Amino acid sequence: MHIISRKALREFWETHTDARKALEAWYLDTKKAKWETPSDIKSVYRNVSFVTNNRIVFNIKGNRYRLVVVVVYQKDIVYIRFVGTHSEYDKIDVTRV
């Protein structure tokens, strides 16, 4: 999968250093993946949530952080829409980020 943009992850882990390993692992796993359907994601990430407007929410580092992406399966692209703490996530409209 092609991930747009790793910069969002890097900027986040610069201020939340404990998230770095988990976000790097997610990035490397996703880059190697070939997701064709939501079930492909669910088979690897059991706690992933699928939300309206094609948003997918990943729990990072034991649900301390949240990562919201949009996957365009036909083009093998993952767009990072949000990365933040659980409390920051609670303040956003996940369907609109």
Short mmCIF file of C-alpha atoms in Angstrom, two decimals:
data_model
loop_
_atom_site.label_atom_id
_atom_site.label_comp_id
_atom_site.label_asym_id
_atom_site.label_seq_id
_atom_site.Cartn_x
_atom_site.Cartn_y
_atom_site.Cartn_z
CA MET A 1 0.00 0.00 0.00
CA HIS A 2 1.10 3.54 -0.71
CA ILE A 3 0.71 5.68 2.42
CA ILE A 4 0.04 9.41 2.24
CA SER A 5 1.62 10.89 4.30
CA ARG A 6 4.24 9.49 6.63
CA LYS A 7 5.03 13.05 7.67
CA ALA A 8 1.87 13.12 9.83
CA LEU A 9 3.12 10.09 11.75
CA ARG A 10 6.61 11.53 12.14
CA GLU A 11 5.30 14.87 13.41
CA PHE A 12 3.13 13.08 15.94
CA TRP A 13 5.86 10.85 17.35
CA GLU A 14 8.20 13.82 17.69
CA THR A 15 5.96 15.08 20.49
CA HIS A 16 4.67 11.67 21.65
CA THR A 17 7.87 9.66 21.61
CA ASP A 18 6.27 6.59 23.19
CA ALA A 19 4.12 6.20 20.06
CA ARG A 20 7.05 5.98 17.67
CA LYS A 21 7.64 2.22 17.66
CA ALA A 22 3.94 1.41 17.34
CA LEU A 23 3.42 3.91 14.51
CA GLU A 24 6.55 2.76 12.69
CA ALA A 25 5.40 -0.85 12.97
CA TRP A 26 1.95 0.08 11.61
CA TYR A 27 3.59 2.00 8.76
CA LEU A 28 5.91 -0.86 7.77
CA ASP A 29 3.15 -3.48 8.00
CA THR A 30 0.77 -1.35 5.97
CA LYS A 31 3.38 -0.51 3.34
CA LYS A 32 3.92 -4.25 2.73
CA ALA A 33 0.19 -5.06 2.79
CA LYS A 34 -2.12 -5.60 -0.17
CA TRP A 35 -5.54 -4.72 1.20
CA GLU A 36 -8.34 -5.44 -1.22
CA THR A 37 -11.26 -5.49 1.22
CA PRO A 38 -11.99 -4.44 4.81
CA SER A 39 -11.74 -8.08 5.86
CA ASP A 40 -8.08 -8.07 4.78
CA ILE A 41 -7.47 -5.34 7.34
CA LYS A 42 -9.61 -7.00 10.00
CA SER A 43 -7.66 -10.25 9.67
CA VAL A 44 -4.50 -8.44 10.80
CA TYR A 45 -5.93 -5.74 13.09
CA ARG A 46 -8.69 -7.32 15.17
CA ASN A 47 -9.57 -4.10 17.02
CA VAL A 48 -9.88 -1.90 13.95
CA SER A 49 -13.14 0.03 13.54
CA PHE A 50 -14.80 0.82 10.22
CA VAL A 51 -16.70 4.11 10.22
CA THR A 52 -18.89 5.86 7.66
CA ASN A 53 -17.28 7.84 4.84
CA ASN A 54 -14.76 5.02 4.44
CA ARG A 55 -12.84 5.95 7.60
CA ILE A 56 -10.88 3.27 9.40
CA VAL A 57 -9.77 3.74 13.01
CA PHE A 58 -6.73 1.92 14.37
CA ASN A 59 -5.94 1.69 18.06
CA ILE A 60 -2.26 2.45 18.57
CA LYS A 61 -0.20 1.50 21.61
CA GLY A 62 -2.92 -0.23 23.57
CA ASN A 63 -5.62 2.26 22.57
CA ARG A 64 -3.65 5.20 23.97
CA TYR A 65 -3.54 6.76 20.51
CA ARG A 66 -5.84 6.68 17.51
CA LEU A 67 -5.02 6.66 13.82
CA VAL A 68 -7.73 7.41 11.27
CA VAL A 69 -7.17 6.58 7.61
CA VAL A 70 -9.07 6.31 4.36
CA VAL A 71 -8.23 3.35 2.14
CA VAL A 72 -8.75 3.47 -1.61
CA TYR A 73 -8.57 -0.25 -2.29
CA GLN A 74 -8.63 0.01 -6.10
CA LYS A 75 -5.52 2.24 -6.10
CA ASP A 76 -3.67 0.68 -3.13
CA ILE A 77 -3.57 4.02 -1.32
CA VAL A 78 -3.94 4.78 2.38
CA TYR A 79 -4.55 8.42 3.31
CA ILE A 80 -3.73 9.37 6.89
CA ARG A 81 -6.51 11.68 8.08
CA PHE A 82 -5.80 11.94 11.81
CA VAL A 83 -3.31 10.77 14.40
CA GLY A 84 -3.75 11.79 18.01
CA THR A 85 -4.38 10.88 21.58
CA HIS A 86 -7.54 9.12 22.59
CA SER A 87 -8.88 12.33 24.16
CA GLU A 88 -8.10 14.34 20.98
CA TYR A 89 -9.90 11.69 18.97
CA ASP A 90 -12.97 12.07 21.17
CA LYS A 91 -13.18 15.75 20.11
CA ILE A 92 -13.22 15.19 16.34
CA ASP A 93 -15.90 14.10 13.92
CA VAL A 94 -14.22 11.00 12.56
CA THR A 95 -16.50 10.96 9.52
CA ARG A 96 -15.25 14.37 8.42
CA VAL A 97 -11.51 14.37 9.07
#
